[in-house]
CSV table of C-alpha atoms in Angstrom, one decimal:
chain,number,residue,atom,x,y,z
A,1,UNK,CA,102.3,183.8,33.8
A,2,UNK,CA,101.1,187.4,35.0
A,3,UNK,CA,101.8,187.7,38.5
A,4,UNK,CA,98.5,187.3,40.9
A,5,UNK,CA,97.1,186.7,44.6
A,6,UNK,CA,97.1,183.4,46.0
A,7,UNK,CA,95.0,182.2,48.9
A,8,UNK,CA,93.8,179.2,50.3
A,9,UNK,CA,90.5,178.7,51.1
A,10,UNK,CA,89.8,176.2,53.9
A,11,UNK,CA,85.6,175.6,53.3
A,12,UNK,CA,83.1,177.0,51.0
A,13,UNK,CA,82.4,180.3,52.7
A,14,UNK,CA,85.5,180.9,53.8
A,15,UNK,CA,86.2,180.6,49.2
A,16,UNK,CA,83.3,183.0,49.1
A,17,UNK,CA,84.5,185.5,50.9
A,18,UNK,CA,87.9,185.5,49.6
A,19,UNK,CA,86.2,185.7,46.2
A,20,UNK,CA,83.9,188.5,46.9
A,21,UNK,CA,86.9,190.6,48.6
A,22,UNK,CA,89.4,190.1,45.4
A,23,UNK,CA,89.2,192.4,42.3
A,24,UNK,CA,89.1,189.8,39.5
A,25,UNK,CA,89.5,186.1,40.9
A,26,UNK,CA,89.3,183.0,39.6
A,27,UNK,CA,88.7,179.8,41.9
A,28,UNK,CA,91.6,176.9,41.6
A,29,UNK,CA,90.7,173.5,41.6
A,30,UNK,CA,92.9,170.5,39.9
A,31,UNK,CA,95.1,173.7,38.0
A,32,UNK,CA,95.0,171.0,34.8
A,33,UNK,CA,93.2,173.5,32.6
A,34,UNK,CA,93.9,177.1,34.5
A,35,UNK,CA,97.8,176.8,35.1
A,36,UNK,CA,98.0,175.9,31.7
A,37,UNK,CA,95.9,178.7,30.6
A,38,UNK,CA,97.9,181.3,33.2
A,39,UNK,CA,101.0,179.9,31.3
A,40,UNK,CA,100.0,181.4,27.8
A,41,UNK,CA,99.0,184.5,29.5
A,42,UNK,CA,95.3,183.9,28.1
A,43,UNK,CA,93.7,185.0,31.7
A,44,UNK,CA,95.3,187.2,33.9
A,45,UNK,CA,93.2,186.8,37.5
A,46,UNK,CA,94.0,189.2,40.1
A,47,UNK,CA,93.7,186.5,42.6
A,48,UNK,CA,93.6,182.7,42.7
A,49,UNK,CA,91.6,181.2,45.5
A,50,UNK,CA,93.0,177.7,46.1
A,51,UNK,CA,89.7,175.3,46.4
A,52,UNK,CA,91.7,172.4,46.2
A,53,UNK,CA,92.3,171.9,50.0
A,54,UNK,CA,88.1,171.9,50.9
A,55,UNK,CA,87.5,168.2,52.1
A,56,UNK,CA,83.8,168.3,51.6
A,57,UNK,CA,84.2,168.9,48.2
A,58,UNK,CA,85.7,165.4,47.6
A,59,UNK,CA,84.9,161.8,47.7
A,60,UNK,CA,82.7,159.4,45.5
A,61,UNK,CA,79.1,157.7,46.9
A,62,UNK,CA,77.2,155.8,45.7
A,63,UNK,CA,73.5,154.3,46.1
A,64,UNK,CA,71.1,152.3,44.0
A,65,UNK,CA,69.5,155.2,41.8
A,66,UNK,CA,72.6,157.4,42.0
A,67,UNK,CA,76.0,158.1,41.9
A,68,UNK,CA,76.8,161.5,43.8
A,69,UNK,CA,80.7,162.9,43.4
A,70,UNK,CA,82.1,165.8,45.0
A,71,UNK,CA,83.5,168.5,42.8
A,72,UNK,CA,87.6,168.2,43.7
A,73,UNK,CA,87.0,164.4,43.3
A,74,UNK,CA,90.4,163.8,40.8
A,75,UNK,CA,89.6,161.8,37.6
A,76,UNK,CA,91.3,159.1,38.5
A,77,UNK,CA,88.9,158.3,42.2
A,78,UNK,CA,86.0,157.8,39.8
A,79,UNK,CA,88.2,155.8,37.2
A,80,UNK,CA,89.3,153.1,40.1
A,81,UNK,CA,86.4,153.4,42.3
A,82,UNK,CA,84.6,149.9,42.3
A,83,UNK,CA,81.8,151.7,43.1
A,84,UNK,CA,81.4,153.6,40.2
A,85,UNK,CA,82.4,150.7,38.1
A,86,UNK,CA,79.6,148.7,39.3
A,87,UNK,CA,76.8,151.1,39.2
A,88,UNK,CA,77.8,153.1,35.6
A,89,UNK,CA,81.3,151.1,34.2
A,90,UNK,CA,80.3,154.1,31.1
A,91,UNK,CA,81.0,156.8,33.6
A,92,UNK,CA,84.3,155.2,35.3
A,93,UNK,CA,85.7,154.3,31.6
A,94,UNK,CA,84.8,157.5,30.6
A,95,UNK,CA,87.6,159.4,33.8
A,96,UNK,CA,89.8,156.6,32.6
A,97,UNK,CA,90.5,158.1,29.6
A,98,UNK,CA,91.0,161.6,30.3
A,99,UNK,CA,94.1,162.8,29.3
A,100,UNK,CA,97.1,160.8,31.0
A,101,UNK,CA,97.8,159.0,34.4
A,102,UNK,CA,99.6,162.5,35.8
A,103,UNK,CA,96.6,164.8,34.9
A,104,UNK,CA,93.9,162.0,36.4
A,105,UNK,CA,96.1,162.7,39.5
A,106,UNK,CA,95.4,166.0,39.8
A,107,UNK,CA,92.5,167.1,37.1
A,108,UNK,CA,89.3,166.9,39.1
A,109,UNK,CA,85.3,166.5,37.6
A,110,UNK,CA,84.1,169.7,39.1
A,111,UNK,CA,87.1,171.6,37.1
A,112,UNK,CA,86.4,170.3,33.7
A,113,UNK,CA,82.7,170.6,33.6
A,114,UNK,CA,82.2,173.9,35.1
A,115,UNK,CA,85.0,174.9,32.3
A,116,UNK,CA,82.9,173.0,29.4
A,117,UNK,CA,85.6,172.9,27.1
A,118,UNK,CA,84.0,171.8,23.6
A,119,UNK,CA,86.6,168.6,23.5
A,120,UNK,CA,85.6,167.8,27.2
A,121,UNK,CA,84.6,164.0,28.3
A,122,UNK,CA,82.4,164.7,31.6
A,123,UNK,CA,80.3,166.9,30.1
A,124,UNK,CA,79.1,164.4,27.4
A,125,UNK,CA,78.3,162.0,31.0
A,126,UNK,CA,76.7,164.9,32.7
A,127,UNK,CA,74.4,165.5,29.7
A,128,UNK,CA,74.3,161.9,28.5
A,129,UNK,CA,73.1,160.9,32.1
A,130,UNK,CA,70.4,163.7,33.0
A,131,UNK,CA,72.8,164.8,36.2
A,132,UNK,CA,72.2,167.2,38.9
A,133,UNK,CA,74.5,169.7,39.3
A,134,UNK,CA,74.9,171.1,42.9
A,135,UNK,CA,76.4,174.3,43.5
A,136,UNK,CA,76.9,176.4,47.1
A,137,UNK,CA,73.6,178.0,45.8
A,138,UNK,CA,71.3,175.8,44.1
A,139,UNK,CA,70.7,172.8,41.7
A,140,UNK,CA,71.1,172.9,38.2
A,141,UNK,CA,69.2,170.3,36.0
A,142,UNK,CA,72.3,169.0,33.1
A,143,UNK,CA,70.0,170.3,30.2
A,144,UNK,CA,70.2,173.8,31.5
A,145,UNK,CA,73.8,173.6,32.5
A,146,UNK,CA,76.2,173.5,29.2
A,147,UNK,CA,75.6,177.2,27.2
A,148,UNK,CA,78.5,177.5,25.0
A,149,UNK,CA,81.8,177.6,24.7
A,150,UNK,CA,83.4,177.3,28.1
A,151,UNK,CA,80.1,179.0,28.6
A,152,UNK,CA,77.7,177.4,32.0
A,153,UNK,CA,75.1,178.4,34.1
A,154,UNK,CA,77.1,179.0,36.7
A,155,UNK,CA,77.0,182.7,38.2
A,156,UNK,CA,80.5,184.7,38.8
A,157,UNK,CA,81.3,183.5,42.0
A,158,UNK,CA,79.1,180.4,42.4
A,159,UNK,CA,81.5,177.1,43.1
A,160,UNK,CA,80.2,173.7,41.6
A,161,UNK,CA,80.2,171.2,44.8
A,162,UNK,CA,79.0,168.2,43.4
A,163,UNK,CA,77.4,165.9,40.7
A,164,UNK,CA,75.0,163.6,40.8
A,165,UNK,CA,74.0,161.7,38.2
A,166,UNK,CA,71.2,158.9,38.0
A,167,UNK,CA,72.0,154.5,37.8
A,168,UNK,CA,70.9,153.8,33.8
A,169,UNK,CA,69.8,150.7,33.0
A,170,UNK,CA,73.0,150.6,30.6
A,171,UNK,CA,75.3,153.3,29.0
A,172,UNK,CA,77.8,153.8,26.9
A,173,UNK,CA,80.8,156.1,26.0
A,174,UNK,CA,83.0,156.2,22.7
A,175,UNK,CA,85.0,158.8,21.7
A,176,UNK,CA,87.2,159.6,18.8
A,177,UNK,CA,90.5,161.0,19.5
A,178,UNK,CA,91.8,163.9,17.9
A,179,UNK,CA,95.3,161.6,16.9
A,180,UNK,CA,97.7,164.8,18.6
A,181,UNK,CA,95.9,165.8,21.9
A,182,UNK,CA,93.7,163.0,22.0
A,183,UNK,CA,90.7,164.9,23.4
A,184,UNK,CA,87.1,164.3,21.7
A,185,UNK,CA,86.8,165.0,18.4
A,186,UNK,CA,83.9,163.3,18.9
A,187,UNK,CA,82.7,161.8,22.2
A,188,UNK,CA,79.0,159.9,22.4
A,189,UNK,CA,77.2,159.0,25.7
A,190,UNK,CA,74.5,156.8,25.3
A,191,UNK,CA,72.3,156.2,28.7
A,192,UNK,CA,69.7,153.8,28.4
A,193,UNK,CA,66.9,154.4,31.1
A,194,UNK,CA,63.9,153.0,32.2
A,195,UNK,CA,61.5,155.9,30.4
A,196,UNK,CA,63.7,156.3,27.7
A,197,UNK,CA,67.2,157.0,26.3
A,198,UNK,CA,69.6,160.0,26.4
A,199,UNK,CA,72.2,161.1,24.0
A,200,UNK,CA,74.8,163.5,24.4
A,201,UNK,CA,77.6,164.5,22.1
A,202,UNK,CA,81.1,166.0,23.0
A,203,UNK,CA,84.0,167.5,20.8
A,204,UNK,CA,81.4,168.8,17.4
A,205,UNK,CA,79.5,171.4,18.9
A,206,UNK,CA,80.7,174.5,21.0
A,207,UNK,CA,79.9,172.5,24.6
A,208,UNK,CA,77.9,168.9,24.4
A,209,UNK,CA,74.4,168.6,23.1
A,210,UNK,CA,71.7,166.2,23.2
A,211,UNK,CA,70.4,164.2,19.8
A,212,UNK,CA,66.6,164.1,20.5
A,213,UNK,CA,66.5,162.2,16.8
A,214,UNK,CA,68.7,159.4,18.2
A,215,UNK,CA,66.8,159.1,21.4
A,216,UNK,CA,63.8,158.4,20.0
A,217,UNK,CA,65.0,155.6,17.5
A,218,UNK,CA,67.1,154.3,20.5
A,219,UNK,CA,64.0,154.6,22.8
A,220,UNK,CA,62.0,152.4,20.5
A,221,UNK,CA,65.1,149.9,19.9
A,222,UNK,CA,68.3,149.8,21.6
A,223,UNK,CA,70.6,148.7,18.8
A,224,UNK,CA,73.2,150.5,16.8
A,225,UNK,CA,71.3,149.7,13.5
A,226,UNK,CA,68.1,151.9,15.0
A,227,UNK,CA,71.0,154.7,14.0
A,228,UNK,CA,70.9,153.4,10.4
A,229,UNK,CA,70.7,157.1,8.4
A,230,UNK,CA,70.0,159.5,11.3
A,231,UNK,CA,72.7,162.2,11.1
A,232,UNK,CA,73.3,165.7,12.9
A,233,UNK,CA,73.3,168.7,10.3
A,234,UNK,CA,76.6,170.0,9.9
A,235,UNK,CA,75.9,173.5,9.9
A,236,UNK,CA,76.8,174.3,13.6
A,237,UNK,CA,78.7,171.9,14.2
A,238,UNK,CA,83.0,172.9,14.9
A,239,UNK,CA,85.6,172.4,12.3
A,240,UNK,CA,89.2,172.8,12.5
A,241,UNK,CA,92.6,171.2,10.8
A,242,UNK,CA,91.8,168.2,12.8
A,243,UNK,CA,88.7,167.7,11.1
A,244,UNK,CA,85.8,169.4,8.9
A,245,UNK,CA,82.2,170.0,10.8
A,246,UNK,CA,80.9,167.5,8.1
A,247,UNK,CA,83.4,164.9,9.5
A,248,UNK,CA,82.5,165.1,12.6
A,249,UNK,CA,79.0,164.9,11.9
A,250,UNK,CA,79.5,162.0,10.1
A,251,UNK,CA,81.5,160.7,13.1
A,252,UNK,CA,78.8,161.5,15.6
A,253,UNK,CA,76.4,158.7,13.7
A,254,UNK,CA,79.5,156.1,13.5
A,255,UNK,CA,80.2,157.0,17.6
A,256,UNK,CA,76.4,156.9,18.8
A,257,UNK,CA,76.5,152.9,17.6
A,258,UNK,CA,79.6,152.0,19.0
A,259,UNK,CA,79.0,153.4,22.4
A,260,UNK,CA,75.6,151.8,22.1
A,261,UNK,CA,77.1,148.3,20.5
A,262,UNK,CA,79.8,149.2,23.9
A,263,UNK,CA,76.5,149.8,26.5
A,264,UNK,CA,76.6,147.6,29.7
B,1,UNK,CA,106.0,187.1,49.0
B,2,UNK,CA,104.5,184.0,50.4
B,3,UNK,CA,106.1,181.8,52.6
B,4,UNK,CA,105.9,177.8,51.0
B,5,UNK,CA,107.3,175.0,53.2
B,6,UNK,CA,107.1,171.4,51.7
B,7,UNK,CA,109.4,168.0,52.4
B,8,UNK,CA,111.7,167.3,49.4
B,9,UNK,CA,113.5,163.9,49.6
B,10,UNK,CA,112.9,163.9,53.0
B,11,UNK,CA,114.2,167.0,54.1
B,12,UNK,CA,112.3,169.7,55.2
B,13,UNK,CA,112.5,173.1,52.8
B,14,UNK,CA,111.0,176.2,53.3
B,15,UNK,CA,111.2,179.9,51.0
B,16,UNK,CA,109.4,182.8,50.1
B,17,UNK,CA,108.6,182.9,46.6
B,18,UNK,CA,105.9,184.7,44.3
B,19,UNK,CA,102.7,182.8,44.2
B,20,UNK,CA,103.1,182.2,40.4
B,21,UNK,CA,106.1,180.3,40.9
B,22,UNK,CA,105.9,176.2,39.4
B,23,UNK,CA,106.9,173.9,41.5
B,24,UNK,CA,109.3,172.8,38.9
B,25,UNK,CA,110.6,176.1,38.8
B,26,UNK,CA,111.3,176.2,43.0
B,27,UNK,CA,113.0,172.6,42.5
B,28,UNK,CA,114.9,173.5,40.3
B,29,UNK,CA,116.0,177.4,40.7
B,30,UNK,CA,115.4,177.4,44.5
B,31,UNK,CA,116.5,174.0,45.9
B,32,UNK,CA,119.2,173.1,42.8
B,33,UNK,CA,117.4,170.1,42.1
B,34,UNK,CA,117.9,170.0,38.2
B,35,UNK,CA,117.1,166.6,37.9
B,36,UNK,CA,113.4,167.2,37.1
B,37,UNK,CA,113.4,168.6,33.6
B,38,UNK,CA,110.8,171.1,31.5
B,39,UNK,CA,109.9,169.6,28.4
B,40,UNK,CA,107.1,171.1,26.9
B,41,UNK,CA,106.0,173.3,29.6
B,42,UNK,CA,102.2,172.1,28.4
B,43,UNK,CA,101.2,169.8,30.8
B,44,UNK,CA,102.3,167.2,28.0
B,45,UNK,CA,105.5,165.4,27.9
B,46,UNK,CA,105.8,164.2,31.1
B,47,UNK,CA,110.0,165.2,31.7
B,48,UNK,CA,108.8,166.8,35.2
B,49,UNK,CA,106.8,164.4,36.6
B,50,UNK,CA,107.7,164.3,40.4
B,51,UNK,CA,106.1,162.5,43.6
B,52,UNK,CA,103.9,164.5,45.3
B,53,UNK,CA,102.8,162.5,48.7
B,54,UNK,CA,103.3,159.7,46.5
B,55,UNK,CA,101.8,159.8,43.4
B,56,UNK,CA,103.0,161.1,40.0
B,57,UNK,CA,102.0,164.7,39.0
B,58,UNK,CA,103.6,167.0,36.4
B,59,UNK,CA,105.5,169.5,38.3
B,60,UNK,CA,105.3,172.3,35.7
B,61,UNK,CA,101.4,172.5,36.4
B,62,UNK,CA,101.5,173.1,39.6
B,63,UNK,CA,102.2,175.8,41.6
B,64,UNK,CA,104.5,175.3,44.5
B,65,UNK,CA,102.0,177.3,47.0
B,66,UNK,CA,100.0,174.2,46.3
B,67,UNK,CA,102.3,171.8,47.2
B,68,UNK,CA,102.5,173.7,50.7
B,69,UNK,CA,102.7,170.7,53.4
B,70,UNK,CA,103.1,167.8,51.1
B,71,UNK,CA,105.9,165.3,50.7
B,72,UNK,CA,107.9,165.5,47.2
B,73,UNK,CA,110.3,162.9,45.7
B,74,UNK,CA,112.3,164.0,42.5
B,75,UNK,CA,114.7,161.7,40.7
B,76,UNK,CA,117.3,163.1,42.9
B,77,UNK,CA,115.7,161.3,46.5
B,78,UNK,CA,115.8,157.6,44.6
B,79,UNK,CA,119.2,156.3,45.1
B,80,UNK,CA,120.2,155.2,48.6
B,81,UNK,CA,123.9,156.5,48.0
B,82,UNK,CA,125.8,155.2,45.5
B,83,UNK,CA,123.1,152.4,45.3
B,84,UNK,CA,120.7,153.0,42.3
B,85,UNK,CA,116.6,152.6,42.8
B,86,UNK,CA,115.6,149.4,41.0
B,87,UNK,CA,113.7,151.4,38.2
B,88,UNK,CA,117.2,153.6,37.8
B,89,UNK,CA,119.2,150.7,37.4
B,90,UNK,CA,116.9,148.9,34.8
B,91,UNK,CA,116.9,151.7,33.2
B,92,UNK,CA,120.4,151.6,32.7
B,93,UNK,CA,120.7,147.7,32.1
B,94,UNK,CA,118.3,148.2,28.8
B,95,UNK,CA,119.6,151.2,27.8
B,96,UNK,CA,116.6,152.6,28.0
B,97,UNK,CA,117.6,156.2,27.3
B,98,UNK,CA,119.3,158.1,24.7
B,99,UNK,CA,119.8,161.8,25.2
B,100,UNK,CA,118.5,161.2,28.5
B,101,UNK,CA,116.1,164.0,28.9
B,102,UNK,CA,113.0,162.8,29.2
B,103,UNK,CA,114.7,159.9,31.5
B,104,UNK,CA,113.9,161.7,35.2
B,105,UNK,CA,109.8,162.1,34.4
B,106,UNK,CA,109.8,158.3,32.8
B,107,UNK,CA,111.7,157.0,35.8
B,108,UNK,CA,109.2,158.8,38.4
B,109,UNK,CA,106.3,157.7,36.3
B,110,UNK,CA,107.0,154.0,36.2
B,111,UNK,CA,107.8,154.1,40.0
B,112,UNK,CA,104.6,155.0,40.6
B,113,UNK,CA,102.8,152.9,38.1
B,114,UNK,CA,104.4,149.9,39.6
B,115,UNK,CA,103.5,150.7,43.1
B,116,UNK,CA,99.8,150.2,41.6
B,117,UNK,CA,100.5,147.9,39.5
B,118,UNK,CA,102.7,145.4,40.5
B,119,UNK,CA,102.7,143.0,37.9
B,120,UNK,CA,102.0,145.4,34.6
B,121,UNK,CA,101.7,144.1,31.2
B,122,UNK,CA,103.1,145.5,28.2
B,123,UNK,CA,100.0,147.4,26.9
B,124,UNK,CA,99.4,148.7,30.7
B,125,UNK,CA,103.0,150.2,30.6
B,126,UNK,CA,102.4,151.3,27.4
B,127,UNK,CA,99.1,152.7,28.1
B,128,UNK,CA,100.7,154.3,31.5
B,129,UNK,CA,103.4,156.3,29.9
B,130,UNK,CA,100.5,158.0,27.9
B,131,UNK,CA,102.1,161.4,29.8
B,132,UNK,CA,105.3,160.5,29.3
B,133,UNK,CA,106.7,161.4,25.7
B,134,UNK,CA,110.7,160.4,24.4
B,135,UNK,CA,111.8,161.3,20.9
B,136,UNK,CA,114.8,159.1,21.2
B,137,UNK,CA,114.1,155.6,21.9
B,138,UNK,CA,110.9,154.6,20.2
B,139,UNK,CA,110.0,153.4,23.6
B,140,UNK,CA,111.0,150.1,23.3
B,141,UNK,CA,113.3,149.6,25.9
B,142,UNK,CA,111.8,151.8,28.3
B,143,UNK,CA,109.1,149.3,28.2
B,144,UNK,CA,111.4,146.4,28.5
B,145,UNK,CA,113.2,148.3,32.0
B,146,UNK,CA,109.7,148.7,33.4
B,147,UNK,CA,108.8,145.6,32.7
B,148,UNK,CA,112.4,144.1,34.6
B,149,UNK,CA,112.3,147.0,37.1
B,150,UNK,CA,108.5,145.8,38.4
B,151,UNK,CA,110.0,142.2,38.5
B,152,UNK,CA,112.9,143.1,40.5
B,153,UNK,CA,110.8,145.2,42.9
B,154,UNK,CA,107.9,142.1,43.7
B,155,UNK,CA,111.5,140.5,44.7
């Protein structure tokens, strides 16, 4: 790690201004992506401003047409939270099976989807479920959130407070792990709503996308043979040794019917 | 340099050190407490995991700035004396190590899996040591001492 500034911010303005007086900082949340990151010595930030500590950036509600969770809410609140489990089980599975019980401790929802890593899980919910995202500035609709690799609307210096995303009727998440890492090769939300159904994929593209193709067969019927033969091109799509951009476009069909066989 | 002042096994600590220093790193080259081992130094194999207020984290992603105030328990605090912790001695009734490296961050994880989980059943202990990686074993009797550690420890 290159050496850096540390502070610790005690509320949102008080980050703000530490931010705004530092030469080239970077906000800390959970750590579970930038410590890591600092540790290859693939971002060397003048300054860290320590978010972690904020209260009002943490805790889980929910009511009938939403469930709203605060950015430094750790994976593992959403995983457990009854709450959650009962309004979208798809969205509490989906925290379950981020990475391992030691980085659900600590990783938090805000972190990874205001990094948008291409193998990220939230992102595929945030997408998947038409969220709001709130930031100290303004709210960002999910559709205009995710721009490319760990590429977001987000402004330098904006901080992601919260999340809300809508009650489906049903939803569903599958993923396919990459066997070494196990993030996404290919993740699949499935959100089935009263005016219609929302897919978003994770892990194939450079940050998660929607299938308008598959939302309109899975509009019409919600069943995993209303997928029969609708496929994403292949021609943007990411491929690496763990897997060829055809592969995974071929897995984006086979995940879209299991999270929607998996909906509830 | 900052100041960082934490409670490790119950006794109060306090040092300067630079803000990019792990907490693994201050445990171990600070306080001596070479218990808590770097594996992987990737967030991945689980040979640091330590307490932090209670719950299992991995010590080599995160800083000790951030642990200012907290409580910490390494594999060192465990024992009462000569008197192992239930999850030690299981450990050693099922020989559940070899080379004993990744031993400290498996003990510390199963601790706190079966303060959750009181009654876990083999694919939940399997499942939980997800973050914990051995090379040795195979696993098998690491499962087995959780298994008889969480046993012992509903009494």
């Amino acid at each position: 790690m290159y050496a850096f500034n540390y502070h610790r911010a005690k509320t949102v303005a008080d980050a703000l201004k530490l931010y705004k007086k530092a030469d080239d900082p970077k906000f800390l949340a959970g750590g579970h992506t930038l410590i890591p990151t600092l540790k290859q010595r693939l971002a060397r930030p003048s300054d860290l401003i320590d978010i972690s500590g904020i209260a009002t950036l943490k805790g889980v509600k929910v009511s009938k047409t939403a469930v709203t969770i605060g950015a430094l809410t750790p994976h593992v609140e959403v995983a457990t939270s009854s709450a959650v489990k009962k309004a979208i089980p798809a969205l509490a599975g989906l925290a379950e099976e981020i990475g391992d019980p030691q980085v659900r401790h600590r990783g938090t929802m805000g972190g990874s989807v205001a990094n948008s890593d291409p193998a990220a899980d939230y992102p595929a919910a945030v997408l998947g479920l038409g969220a709001t995202i709130e930031t100290n500035a303004r709210k960002i609709e999910a559709d205009k959130f995710f721009k490319g690799v760990f590429e977001t609307a987000l402004k330098d210096g904006e901080i992601l407070t919260k999340i809300s995303f809508p009650v489906p009727e049903k939803a569903g998440y599958m993923r396919f792990d990459q066997p070494a890492s196990r993030f996404a090769l290919v993740g699949v939300f499935v959100a089935k709503f009263k005016g219609g159904v929302r897919v978003a994929v994770t892990g194939a593209g450079p940050c998660a996308f929607r299938v308008p193709a598959m939302e309109k067969a899975l509009s019409a019927k919600f069943a995993p043979e209303a997928l029969e033969g609708i496929t994403v091109p292949a021609d943007d799509l990411n491929s690496d040794i763990h897997g060829s951009a055809e592969y995974r476009a071929h897995l984006i069909t086979v995940m879209a019917k299991r999270a929607v066989a998996a909906a509830k | 340099m900052p100041a960082v002042s934490m409670t490790v096994n119950g006794k109060k600590v306090s040092a300067d050190v630079e803000p990019r220093t792990l907490l693994v790193h201050y445990l171990r080259e600070h306080l001596g407490l070479t218990g808590t081992h770097v594996g992987c130094d990737t967030s991945q194999c689980g040979a640091c995991v330590v307490h932090i207020n209670g719950e299992s984290v991995k010590s080599c992603t995160v800083l000790a700035a951030q642990a200012e105030g907290a409580k910490v328990t390494t594999i060192e605090g465990l024992a009462d004396g000569d008197k192992l912790h239930p999850m030690q001695e299981a450990f050693r009734e099922h020989h559940a190590l070899q080379c004993g490296f990744c031993t400290p961050g498996m003990v510390m994880s199963a601790i706190d899996l079966v303060k959750k989980n009181k009654n876990p059943s083999e694919k939940e202990i399997r499942e939980w040591l997800s973050g914990n990686l051995c090379r040795c074993t195979g696993y098998h009797n690491i499962v087995k001492a959780i298994a008889a550690a969480a046993q012992t420890m509903r009494g």
